[in-house]
PDB file of C-alpha atoms in Angstrom:
ATOM      1  CA  UNK A   1       0.162  -0.037   0.004  1.00 47.00           C
ATOM      2  CA  UNK A   2       3.109   2.673   1.270  1.00 42.00           C
ATOM      3  CA  UNK A   3       5.067   1.862  -2.846  1.00 44.00           C
ATOM      4  CA  UNK A   4       1.173   2.303  -4.410  1.00 43.00           C
ATOM      5  CA  UNK A   5       0.781   5.967  -2.380  1.00 50.00           C
ATOM      6  CA  UNK A   6       3.947   7.060  -3.680  1.00 49.00           C
ATOM      7  CA  UNK A   7       3.413   6.078  -7.050  1.00 43.00           C
ATOM      8  CA  UNK A   8       0.049   8.290  -6.605  1.00 48.00           C
ATOM      9  CA  UNK A   9       1.540  11.183  -5.382  1.00 50.00           C
ATOM     10  CA  UNK A  10       4.242  10.970  -7.412  1.00 48.00           C
ATOM     11  CA  UNK A  11       1.635  11.450 -10.138  1.00 46.00           C
ATOM     12  CA  UNK A  12      -0.526  14.251  -8.687  1.00 48.00           C
ATOM     13  CA  UNK A  13       3.085  15.788  -8.083  1.00 46.00           C
ATOM     14  CA  UNK A  14       3.929  15.838 -11.867  1.00 47.00           C
ATOM     15  CA  UNK A  15       0.428  16.701 -13.206  1.00 45.00           C
ATOM     16  CA  UNK A  16       0.762  20.035 -10.825  1.00 47.00           C
ATOM     17  CA  UNK A  17       3.835  20.724 -11.412  1.00 50.00           C
ATOM     18  CA  UNK A  18       4.155  20.389 -15.281  1.00 45.00           C
ATOM     19  CA  UNK A  19       2.415  22.934 -17.588  1.00 47.00           C
ATOM     20  CA  UNK A  20      -0.083  21.406 -19.519  1.00 43.00           C
ATOM     21  CA  UNK A  21       0.477  23.906 -22.257  1.00 43.00           C
ATOM     22  CA  UNK A  22       3.586  23.355 -25.129  1.00 44.00           C
ATOM     23  CA  UNK A  23       4.466  25.474 -28.034  1.00 47.00           C
ATOM     24  CA  UNK A  24       6.174  29.087 -29.092  1.00 46.00           C
ATOM     25  CA  UNK A  25       4.111  30.730 -26.727  1.00 51.00           C
ATOM     26  CA  UNK A  26       4.459  28.741 -23.971  1.00 51.00           C
ATOM     27  CA  UNK A  27       7.292  30.115 -22.178  1.00 66.00           C
ATOM     28  CA  UNK A  28       5.815  33.630 -22.485  1.00 58.00           C
ATOM     29  CA  UNK A  29       2.694  32.509 -20.943  1.00 60.00           C
ATOM     30  CA  UNK A  30       4.370  30.671 -17.823  1.00 65.00           C
ATOM     31  CA  UNK A  31       6.901  34.123 -17.218  1.00 68.00           C
ATOM     32  CA  UNK A  32       3.558  35.972 -17.334  1.00 68.00           C
ATOM     33  CA  UNK A  33       1.989  33.879 -15.007  1.00 83.00           C
ATOM     34  CA  UNK A  34       5.028  34.804 -12.038  1.00 93.00           C
ATOM     35  CA  UNK A  35       3.709  36.719  -9.065  1.00 92.00           C
ATOM     36  CA  UNK A  36       6.455  38.991  -7.870  1.00 96.00           C
ATOM     37  CA  UNK A  37       9.595  37.390  -5.547  1.00 96.00           C
ATOM     38  CA  UNK A  38       9.596  37.730  -1.887  1.00 98.00           C
ATOM     39  CA  UNK A  39      11.160  40.341  -0.426  1.00 98.00           C
ATOM     40  CA  UNK A  40      14.619  39.376   0.945  1.00 98.00           C
ATOM     41  CA  UNK A  41      14.196  40.906   4.758  1.00 98.00           C
ATOM     42  CA  UNK A  42      17.499  41.377   7.220  1.00 98.00           C
ATOM     43  CA  UNK A  43      17.614  40.351   9.775  1.00 98.00           C
ATOM     44  CA  UNK A  44      20.070  40.414  13.182  1.00 97.00           C
ATOM     45  CA  UNK A  45      17.980  38.186  15.567  1.00 97.00           C
ATOM     46  CA  UNK A  46      16.322  34.861  14.673  1.00 98.00           C
ATOM     47  CA  UNK A  47      13.544  36.249  16.909  1.00 98.00           C
ATOM     48  CA  UNK A  48      12.074  38.070  14.268  1.00 98.00           C
ATOM     49  CA  UNK A  49      11.835  35.195  11.417  1.00 98.00           C
ATOM     50  CA  UNK A  50      10.798  33.004  14.609  1.00 98.00           C
ATOM     51  CA  UNK A  51       7.898  35.159  14.611  1.00 98.00           C
ATOM     52  CA  UNK A  52       7.000  35.416  11.699  1.00 98.00           C
ATOM     53  CA  UNK A  53       6.829  31.512  11.566  1.00 98.00           C
ATOM     54  CA  UNK A  54       4.586  31.437  14.480  1.00 98.00           C
ATOM     55  CA  UNK A  55       2.309  34.514  12.689  1.00 98.00           C
ATOM     56  CA  UNK A  56       1.724  31.662   9.577  1.00 98.00           C
ATOM     57  CA  UNK A  57       1.126  28.898  11.943  1.00 98.00           C
ATOM     58  CA  UNK A  58      -1.460  31.049  13.241  1.00 98.00           C
ATOM     59  CA  UNK A  59      -3.045  31.612   9.561  1.00 97.00           C
ATOM     60  CA  UNK A  60      -2.116  27.612   8.769  1.00 98.00           C
ATOM     61  CA  UNK A  61      -1.692  25.744  11.394  1.00 98.00           C
ATOM     62  CA  UNK A  62       1.373  24.486  12.413  1.00 97.00           C
ATOM     63  CA  UNK A  63       2.047  21.572  10.133  1.00 96.00           C
ATOM     64  CA  UNK A  64       1.170  22.946   6.847  1.00 97.00           C
ATOM     65  CA  UNK A  65       4.527  26.098   7.823  1.00 98.00           C
ATOM     66  CA  UNK A  66       7.692  25.097   7.580  1.00 98.00           C
ATOM     67  CA  UNK A  67      11.178  26.566   8.734  1.00 98.00           C
ATOM     68  CA  UNK A  68      14.192  26.107   7.053  1.00 98.00           C
ATOM     69  CA  UNK A  69      17.402  27.388   8.316  1.00 98.00           C
ATOM     70  CA  UNK A  70      20.824  27.229   7.356  1.00 98.00           C
ATOM     71  CA  UNK A  71      23.766  26.198   9.460  1.00 97.00           C
ATOM     72  CA  UNK A  72      27.169  27.728   9.496  1.00 95.00           C
ATOM     73  CA  UNK A  73      27.096  32.019  10.235  1.00 95.00           C
ATOM     74  CA  UNK A  74      22.609  31.484  10.805  1.00 98.00           C
ATOM     75  CA  UNK A  75      22.889  28.616  14.191  1.00 98.00           C
ATOM     76  CA  UNK A  76      26.737  28.436  14.862  1.00 97.00           C
ATOM     77  CA  UNK A  77      29.165  30.637  14.007  1.00 94.00           C
ATOM     78  CA  UNK A  78      33.257  29.878  14.478  1.00 92.00           C
ATOM     79  CA  UNK A  79      34.945  32.250  17.156  1.00 91.00           C
ATOM     80  CA  UNK A  80      37.554  32.123  16.078  1.00 88.00           C
ATOM     81  CA  UNK A  81      37.592  33.054  12.332  1.00 87.00           C
ATOM     82  CA  UNK A  82      38.572  30.229   9.958  1.00 89.00           C
ATOM     83  CA  UNK A  83      41.494  30.085   7.307  1.00 93.00           C
ATOM     84  CA  UNK A  84      40.798  32.200   3.767  1.00 94.00           C
ATOM     85  CA  UNK A  85      40.477  29.318   1.516  1.00 93.00           C
ATOM     86  CA  UNK A  86      38.799  30.925  -1.857  1.00 93.00           C
ATOM     87  CA  UNK A  87      42.197  30.807  -3.449  1.00 94.00           C
ATOM     88  CA  UNK A  88      42.396  27.360  -3.202  1.00 93.00           C
ATOM     89  CA  UNK A  89      38.885  26.752  -4.624  1.00 91.00           C
ATOM     90  CA  UNK A  90      38.862  27.933  -7.713  1.00 93.00           C
ATOM     91  CA  UNK A  91      42.527  26.825  -8.338  1.00 94.00           C
ATOM     92  CA  UNK A  92      41.944  23.334  -6.563  1.00 94.00           C
ATOM     93  CA  UNK A  93      38.410  21.581  -6.377  1.00 91.00           C
ATOM     94  CA  UNK A  94      38.698  18.652  -5.716  1.00 90.00           C
ATOM     95  CA  UNK A  95      41.667  19.639  -2.946  1.00 93.00           C
ATOM     96  CA  UNK A  96      40.215  22.465  -1.637  1.00 92.00           C
ATOM     97  CA  UNK A  97      37.611  20.090  -0.572  1.00 89.00           C
ATOM     98  CA  UNK A  98      39.913  18.152   1.168  1.00 91.00           C
ATOM     99  CA  UNK A  99      41.554  21.256   2.687  1.00 93.00           C
ATOM    100  CA  UNK A 100      38.299  22.060   3.805  1.00 90.00           C
ATOM    101  CA  UNK A 101      36.635  18.884   5.180  1.00 89.00           C
ATOM    102  CA  UNK A 102      39.977  19.269   7.965  1.00 92.00           C
ATOM    103  CA  UNK A 103      39.292  21.770   8.817  1.00 91.00           C
ATOM    104  CA  UNK A 104      35.357  21.886   9.345  1.00 88.00           C
ATOM    105  CA  UNK A 105      36.662  18.751  11.237  1.00 90.00           C
ATOM    106  CA  UNK A 106      39.378  20.225  13.657  1.00 91.00           C
ATOM    107  CA  UNK A 107      37.480  23.636  14.691  1.00 89.00           C
ATOM    108  CA  UNK A 108      34.485  24.117  17.734  1.00 91.00           C
ATOM    109  CA  UNK A 109      31.606  26.214  16.796  1.00 94.00           C
ATOM    110  CA  UNK A 110      29.180  28.387  18.875  1.00 95.00           C
ATOM    111  CA  UNK A 111      25.820  29.341  18.671  1.00 96.00           C
ATOM    112  CA  UNK A 112      25.560  32.494  16.379  1.00 96.00           C
ATOM    113  CA  UNK A 113      23.449  34.395  18.955  1.00 96.00           C
ATOM    114  CA  UNK A 114      22.423  34.027  22.696  1.00 95.00           C
ATOM    115  CA  UNK A 115      19.721  31.932  23.554  1.00 96.00           C
ATOM    116  CA  UNK A 116      19.516  30.522  20.016  1.00 97.00           C
ATOM    117  CA  UNK A 117      18.317  26.968  21.581  1.00 96.00           C
ATOM    118  CA  UNK A 118      14.962  29.251  23.402  1.00 97.00           C
ATOM    119  CA  UNK A 119      14.051  30.321  19.925  1.00 97.00           C
ATOM    120  CA  UNK A 120      14.111  27.131  18.350  1.00 97.00           C
ATOM    121  CA  UNK A 121      11.967  26.157  21.450  1.00 97.00           C
ATOM    122  CA  UNK A 122       9.587  28.047  20.673  1.00 98.00           C
ATOM    123  CA  UNK A 123       9.074  26.011  17.252  1.00 98.00           C
ATOM    124  CA  UNK A 124       8.821  23.234  19.384  1.00 97.00           C
ATOM    125  CA  UNK A 125       5.951  23.889  21.664  1.00 97.00           C
ATOM    126  CA  UNK A 126       4.349  25.618  18.749  1.00 98.00           C
ATOM    127  CA  UNK A 127       4.958  22.205  16.887  1.00 97.00           C
ATOM    128  CA  UNK A 128       5.560  24.379  14.047  1.00 98.00           C
ATOM    129  CA  UNK A 129       8.892  21.855  11.873  1.00 97.00           C
ATOM    130  CA  UNK A 130      11.886  22.727  10.293  1.00 97.00           C
ATOM    131  CA  UNK A 131      14.434  20.701   8.063  1.00 98.00           C
ATOM    132  CA  UNK A 132      17.832  21.596   8.051  1.00 98.00           C
ATOM    133  CA  UNK A 133      19.557  22.076   4.931  1.00 98.00           C
ATOM    134  CA  UNK A 134      23.273  22.887   4.475  1.00 97.00           C
ATOM    135  CA  UNK A 135      26.150  23.509   1.899  1.00 93.00           C
ATOM    136  CA  UNK A 136      27.914  21.414   3.366  1.00 92.00           C
ATOM    137  CA  UNK A 137      28.965  17.797   2.049  1.00 87.00           C
ATOM    138  CA  UNK A 138      27.326  14.429   3.270  1.00 86.00           C
ATOM    139  CA  UNK A 139      30.359  13.169   4.028  1.00 86.00           C
ATOM    140  CA  UNK A 140      30.506  16.408   6.871  1.00 90.00           C
ATOM    141  CA  UNK A 141      27.415  15.014   8.794  1.00 90.00           C
ATOM    142  CA  UNK A 142      29.122  13.227  11.591  1.00 90.00           C
ATOM    143  CA  UNK A 143      30.921  16.383  12.806  1.00 90.00           C
ATOM    144  CA  UNK A 144      28.038  18.460  11.857  1.00 93.00           C
ATOM    145  CA  UNK A 145      25.856  16.437  14.185  1.00 93.00           C
ATOM    146  CA  UNK A 146      29.127  17.184  17.249  1.00 93.00           C
ATOM    147  CA  UNK A 147      28.927  20.512  17.323  1.00 95.00           C
ATOM    148  CA  UNK A 148      24.682  20.839  16.981  1.00 95.00           C
ATOM    149  CA  UNK A 149      24.817  18.516  19.981  1.00 95.00           C
ATOM    150  CA  UNK A 150      27.901  20.465  21.822  1.00 95.00           C
ATOM    151  CA  UNK A 151      26.293  23.948  21.491  1.00 96.00           C
ATOM    152  CA  UNK A 152      22.207  22.284  22.396  1.00 94.00           C
ATOM    153  CA  UNK A 153      21.322  23.123  19.107  1.00 95.00           C
ATOM    154  CA  UNK A 154      18.321  20.781  18.362  1.00 94.00           C
ATOM    155  CA  UNK A 155      15.860  20.968  15.220  1.00 94.00           C
ATOM    156  CA  UNK A 156      11.709  20.505  16.122  1.00 95.00           C
ATOM    157  CA  UNK A 157      11.149  17.159  14.952  1.00 91.00           C
ATOM    158  CA  UNK A 158      10.615  16.788  11.051  1.00 89.00           C
ATOM    159  CA  UNK A 159       8.000  15.461   8.670  1.00 91.00           C
ATOM    160  CA  UNK A 160       9.440  12.600   6.698  1.00 94.00           C
ATOM    161  CA  UNK A 161      10.941  12.432   3.448  1.00 96.00           C
ATOM    162  CA  UNK A 162       9.119  10.633   1.030  1.00 96.00           C
ATOM    163  CA  UNK A 163       8.371  11.421  -2.955  1.00 97.00           C
ATOM    164  CA  UNK A 164       9.784  12.212  -5.158  1.00 97.00           C
ATOM    165  CA  UNK A 165      12.770  13.884  -3.263  1.00 97.00           C
ATOM    166  CA  UNK A 166      13.555  10.421  -0.772  1.00 96.00           C
ATOM    167  CA  UNK A 167      12.132   7.444  -2.424  1.00 92.00           C
ATOM    168  CA  UNK A 168      14.668   4.756  -0.792  1.00 85.00           C
ATOM    169  CA  UNK A 169      17.413   4.265   2.472  1.00 82.00           C
ATOM    170  CA  UNK A 170      21.062   6.258   1.442  1.00 87.00           C
ATOM    171  CA  UNK A 171      22.433   9.333  -0.246  1.00 94.00           C
ATOM    172  CA  UNK A 172      20.466  10.062  -3.631  1.00 96.00           C
ATOM    173  CA  UNK A 173      22.321  10.926  -6.011  1.00 96.00           C
ATOM    174  CA  UNK A 174      22.568  13.896  -8.441  1.00 96.00           C
ATOM    175  CA  UNK A 175      20.085  12.318 -11.042  1.00 97.00           C
ATOM    176  CA  UNK A 176      17.521  11.467  -9.207  1.00 97.00           C
ATOM    177  CA  UNK A 177      17.647  15.332  -7.532  1.00 97.00           C
ATOM    178  CA  UNK A 178      17.550  17.238 -10.610  1.00 98.00           C
ATOM    179  CA  UNK A 179      14.342  14.530 -11.221  1.00 97.00           C
ATOM    180  CA  UNK A 180      11.770  15.119  -8.073  1.00 98.00           C
ATOM    181  CA  UNK A 181      12.892  18.609  -8.704  1.00 98.00           C
ATOM    182  CA  UNK A 182      11.370  17.999 -11.849  1.00 97.00           C
ATOM    183  CA  UNK A 183       8.496  16.761 -10.818  1.00 97.00           C
ATOM    184  CA  UNK A 184       8.270  19.022  -7.070  1.00 97.00           C
ATOM    185  CA  UNK A 185       8.644  21.986 -10.347  1.00 96.00           C
ATOM    186  CA  UNK A 186       7.882  21.512 -14.263  1.00 96.00           C
ATOM    187  CA  UNK A 187      10.865  21.912 -16.940  1.00 95.00           C
ATOM    188  CA  UNK A 188       9.551  25.595 -17.193  1.00 95.00           C
ATOM    189  CA  UNK A 189      10.570  26.567 -13.895  1.00 96.00           C
ATOM    190  CA  UNK A 190      14.147  24.963 -13.962  1.00 97.00           C
ATOM    191  CA  UNK A 191      14.506  25.836 -17.292  1.00 95.00           C
ATOM    192  CA  UNK A 192      14.113  29.428 -15.443  1.00 96.00           C
ATOM    193  CA  UNK A 193      16.621  29.515 -12.239  1.00 96.00           C
ATOM    194  CA  UNK A 194      19.160  27.485 -14.277  1.00 96.00           C
ATOM    195  CA  UNK A 195      18.450  24.194 -12.499  1.00 97.00           C
ATOM    196  CA  UNK A 196      19.981  22.088 -15.263  1.00 96.00           C
ATOM    197  CA  UNK A 197      21.651  18.833 -13.255  1.00 94.00           C
ATOM    198  CA  UNK A 198      21.814  17.936  -9.393  1.00 95.00           C
ATOM    199  CA  UNK A 199      24.603  16.548  -7.737  1.00 95.00           C
ATOM    200  CA  UNK A 200      24.471  13.816  -4.828  1.00 95.00           C
ATOM    201  CA  UNK A 201      22.692  15.481  -1.096  1.00 96.00           C
ATOM    202  CA  UNK A 202      21.140  12.712   2.074  1.00 96.00           C
ATOM    203  CA  UNK A 203      17.749  13.610   3.760  1.00 95.00           C
ATOM    204  CA  UNK A 204      17.978  12.135   7.189  1.00 90.00           C
ATOM    205  CA  UNK A 205      16.513  12.854  10.827  1.00 88.00           C
ATOM    206  CA  UNK A 206      15.600  16.863   9.184  1.00 94.00           C
ATOM    207  CA  UNK A 207      19.560  17.572   7.900  1.00 96.00           C
ATOM    208  CA  UNK A 208      19.287  17.457   4.066  1.00 97.00           C
ATOM    209  CA  UNK A 209      23.117  17.440   2.850  1.00 96.00           C
ATOM    210  CA  UNK A 210      23.019  19.448   0.065  1.00 95.00           C
ATOM    211  CA  UNK A 211      26.715  20.925  -1.736  1.00 90.00           C
ATOM    212  CA  UNK A 212      27.160  22.994  -4.371  1.00 90.00           C
ATOM    213  CA  UNK A 213      22.569  23.226  -4.787  1.00 96.00           C
ATOM    214  CA  UNK A 214      20.479  25.920  -5.401  1.00 98.00           C
ATOM    215  CA  UNK A 215      18.662  26.338  -1.816  1.00 98.00           C
ATOM    216  CA  UNK A 216      15.571  27.827  -4.099  1.00 98.00           C
ATOM    217  CA  UNK A 217      14.955  24.741  -5.669  1.00 98.00           C
ATOM    218  CA  UNK A 218      16.121  22.482  -2.929  1.00 98.00           C
ATOM    219  CA  UNK A 219      13.597  24.095  -0.994  1.00 98.00           C
ATOM    220  CA  UNK A 220      10.308  23.536  -3.397  1.00 98.00           C
ATOM    221  CA  UNK A 221      10.954  20.646  -3.544  1.00 98.00           C
ATOM    222  CA  UNK A 222      11.370  19.095  -0.332  1.00 98.00           C
ATOM    223  CA  UNK A 223       8.858  20.752   0.544  1.00 97.00           C
ATOM    224  CA  UNK A 224       6.579  18.596  -2.351  1.00 97.00           C
ATOM    225  CA  UNK A 225       7.995  16.130  -0.166  1.00 97.00           C
ATOM    226  CA  UNK A 226       6.740  15.888   2.922  1.00 96.00           C
ATOM    227  CA  UNK A 227       3.718  14.436   2.490  1.00 93.00           C
ATOM    228  CA  UNK A 228       1.190  17.412   4.083  1.00 93.00           C
ATOM    229  CA  UNK A 229       0.575  20.788   2.571  1.00 95.00           C
ATOM    230  CA  UNK A 230       2.915  23.172   3.124  1.00 97.00           C
ATOM    231  CA  UNK A 231       1.311  26.593   2.811  1.00 98.00           C
ATOM    232  CA  UNK A 232       3.979  28.753   3.975  1.00 98.00           C
ATOM    233  CA  UNK A 233       7.758  28.760   4.148  1.00 98.00           C
ATOM    234  CA  UNK A 234      10.508  31.063   6.204  1.00 98.00           C
ATOM    235  CA  UNK A 235      13.359  30.310   5.090  1.00 98.00           C
ATOM    236  CA  UNK A 236      16.287  31.504   7.027  1.00 98.00           C
ATOM    237  CA  UNK A 237      20.448  31.997   6.039  1.00 98.00           C
ATOM    238  CA  UNK A 238      23.540  34.470   6.410  1.00 97.00           C
ATOM    239  CA  UNK A 239      23.922  33.809   2.049  1.00 97.00           C
ATOM    240  CA  UNK A 240      22.803  36.446   0.075  1.00 98.00           C
ATOM    241  CA  UNK A 241      23.095  33.846  -2.792  1.00 97.00           C
ATOM    242  CA  UNK A 242      20.881  31.375  -0.673  1.00 98.00           C
ATOM    243  CA  UNK A 243      18.441  33.617  -0.003  1.00 98.00           C
ATOM    244  CA  UNK A 244      18.344  35.403  -3.723  1.00 98.00           C
ATOM    245  CA  UNK A 245      18.141  31.394  -5.284  1.00 98.00           C
ATOM    246  CA  UNK A 246      14.389  31.174  -2.414  1.00 98.00           C
ATOM    247  CA  UNK A 247      13.600  34.693  -3.343  1.00 98.00           C
ATOM    248  CA  UNK A 248      13.574  34.130  -7.269  1.00 98.00           C
ATOM    249  CA  UNK A 249      11.911  30.300  -7.086  1.00 98.00           C
ATOM    250  CA  UNK A 250       9.327  31.881  -4.654  1.00 98.00           C
ATOM    251  CA  UNK A 251       7.986  34.525  -7.879  1.00 97.00           C
ATOM    252  CA  UNK A 252       6.242  30.964  -8.862  1.00 97.00           C
ATOM    253  CA  UNK A 253       5.272  29.432  -5.546  1.00 97.00           C
ATOM    254  CA  UNK A 254       1.199  29.765  -4.282  1.00 96.00           C
ATOM    255  CA  UNK A 255       2.563  30.130  -0.914  1.00 97.00           C
ATOM    256  CA  UNK A 256       3.715  32.235   1.752  1.00 98.00           C
ATOM    257  CA  UNK A 257       6.683  32.601   1.774  1.00 98.00           C
ATOM    258  CA  UNK A 258       9.202  34.437   4.086  1.00 98.00           C
ATOM    259  CA  UNK A 259      13.167  35.035   3.204  1.00 98.00           C
ATOM    260  CA  UNK A 260      15.612  36.264   5.600  1.00 98.00           C
ATOM    261  CA  UNK A 261      18.943  37.460   5.297  1.00 98.00           C
ATOM    262  CA  UNK A 262      20.207  36.628   8.786  1.00 98.00           C
ATOM    263  CA  UNK A 263      23.835  38.335   9.984  1.00 96.00           C
ATOM    264  CA  UNK A 264      25.316  36.810  13.746  1.00 95.00           C
ATOM    265  CA  UNK A 265      24.961  40.284  16.517  1.00 93.00           C
ATOM    266  CA  UNK A 266      28.079  38.517  17.154  1.00 87.00           C
ATOM    267  CA  UNK A 267      29.585  38.449  14.111  1.00 73.00           C
ATOM    268  CA  UNK A 268      32.322  41.523  15.039  1.00 68.00           C
ATOM    269  CA  UNK A 269      33.880  39.202  18.033  1.00 64.00           C
ATOM    270  CA  UNK A 270      36.150  36.905  16.114  1.00 70.00           C
ATOM    271  CA  UNK A 271      39.688  36.524  18.524  1.00 77.00           C
ATOM    272  CA  UNK A 272      41.870  37.108  15.952  1.00 87.00           C
ATOM    273  CA  UNK A 273      41.548  39.032  12.268  1.00 88.00           C
ATOM    274  CA  UNK A 274      41.557  37.180   8.817  1.00 90.00           C
ATOM    275  CA  UNK A 275      45.856  37.644   8.548  1.00 93.00           C
ATOM    276  CA  UNK A 276      46.008  36.193  11.961  1.00 93.00           C
ATOM    277  CA  UNK A 277      44.232  33.144  10.673  1.00 92.00           C
ATOM    278  CA  UNK A 278      46.029  32.880   7.887  1.00 94.00           C
ATOM    279  CA  UNK A 279      49.119  32.799   9.297  1.00 96.00           C
ATOM    280  CA  UNK A 280      48.247  30.315  12.351  1.00 94.00           C
ATOM    281  CA  UNK A 281      46.787  27.752   9.592  1.00 94.00           C
ATOM    282  CA  UNK A 282      49.558  27.485   7.213  1.00 94.00           C
ATOM    283  CA  UNK A 283      51.609  26.426  10.411  1.00 95.00           C
ATOM    284  CA  UNK A 284      48.584  24.242  11.521  1.00 95.00           C
ATOM    285  CA  UNK A 285      47.955  23.326   7.941  1.00 94.00           C
ATOM    286  CA  UNK A 286      52.369  22.113   7.849  1.00 95.00           C
ATOM    287  CA  UNK A 287      52.641  20.425  11.096  1.00 96.00           C
ATOM    288  CA  UNK A 288      49.875  18.266  10.021  1.00 95.00           C
ATOM    289  CA  UNK A 289      51.642  17.536   6.206  1.00 95.00           C
ATOM    290  CA  UNK A 290      54.895  16.825   8.583  1.00 95.00           C
ATOM    291  CA  UNK A 291      53.308  14.749  11.021  1.00 96.00           C
ATOM    292  CA  UNK A 292      50.215  12.236   9.053  1.00 95.00           C
ATOM    293  CA  UNK A 293      51.406  13.520   5.656  1.00 95.00           C
ATOM    294  CA  UNK A 294      47.474  12.795   4.269  1.00 94.00           C
ATOM    295  CA  UNK A 295      47.041  12.640   1.264  1.00 91.00           C
ATOM    296  CA  UNK A 296      45.431  16.967   0.287  1.00 92.00           C
ATOM    297  CA  UNK A 297      49.228  17.643   1.175  1.00 92.00           C
ATOM    298  CA  UNK A 298      51.102  18.723  -1.419  1.00 81.00           C
TER     299      UNK A 298
END
C-alpha cells in the first residue's frame, strides 16, 4: 500500500507541476504567470524569523508551515575565524574539498547568538516543523551532528521525507535530485532558474546535506516531498546567494514565503583577524602534513 501511495503522489505532483501547454507562446505565458518574488528581509536576531513562523502558523496551522535553516553562520559560527580558502577553491577544487573537510572537523563552533536554543524551543512548543539545509557535503554529517549536539542545537521534529525526493535509503544521486525537482516544479520553472543538473545529497532526521545546489529548488522540492500541504515557508540563511535563490523561486509559488538574510549579532566578535587566522592555518597545515602526510598535502 505504501508503494501504491508513493506512486500516486508522484503522479499527482507531476500533473500539478508540469505546465500543460507547449509551443512558441509557452515560455511567454509561463513567465506571465509569475508573481513578484518575496522580499529578502535582513535580520540580526533569530526571534524575528521565529515570530514570522508563529504568525504563519496562526493563519495556516502549525503542520502546514515549514521553517528552513542554514547552519554555518546562521545557527553556528566560528568564534576564532576560519582560514580563507577561496583561492584554493578556485585553483584546485578537489584539494579544496579535502582541506575544507579537515578544517571543519578540527574547529569548534558556538551558537550565532545568545538564547538561540530558546528560539528553537518556541518552534517546538508551537509544533512547527523545521529542516536544516546546509551546503556542507554529505561526508561532513558526523562533524555537523557533533557541533549541533555540543551547542544544544536541536531542531523541532521534522516530517519524514518521501517521494519525489526521498524514494529509498542512503544518498540520493544527482540525477534523482534533478528528476525530483522536475516533478515538483516542472521543466519550465527549472529552465527559468537555470537548474540543469543535481548533485548527490543526503536527507536524514531533518538535515539535508547538499553542497553546491540551489536552495530555492531544494526548498521547493523538499516541501513537495513531506506528505503534507505546506502553505507557508520561512527560510533563514546568512549567504546572500542562497536567500536570493529562494526569493527567485518564490515567484512561481502560491504558498506564503518569508525570506530572511541573517547576520549574527556576534559576527564582529572573532578573537583573531583574518590575517592571523590564515597565518595560524599555514603553520597548522605544515604540522599536519609533516606528522600525518594526508593525501591532500602538496
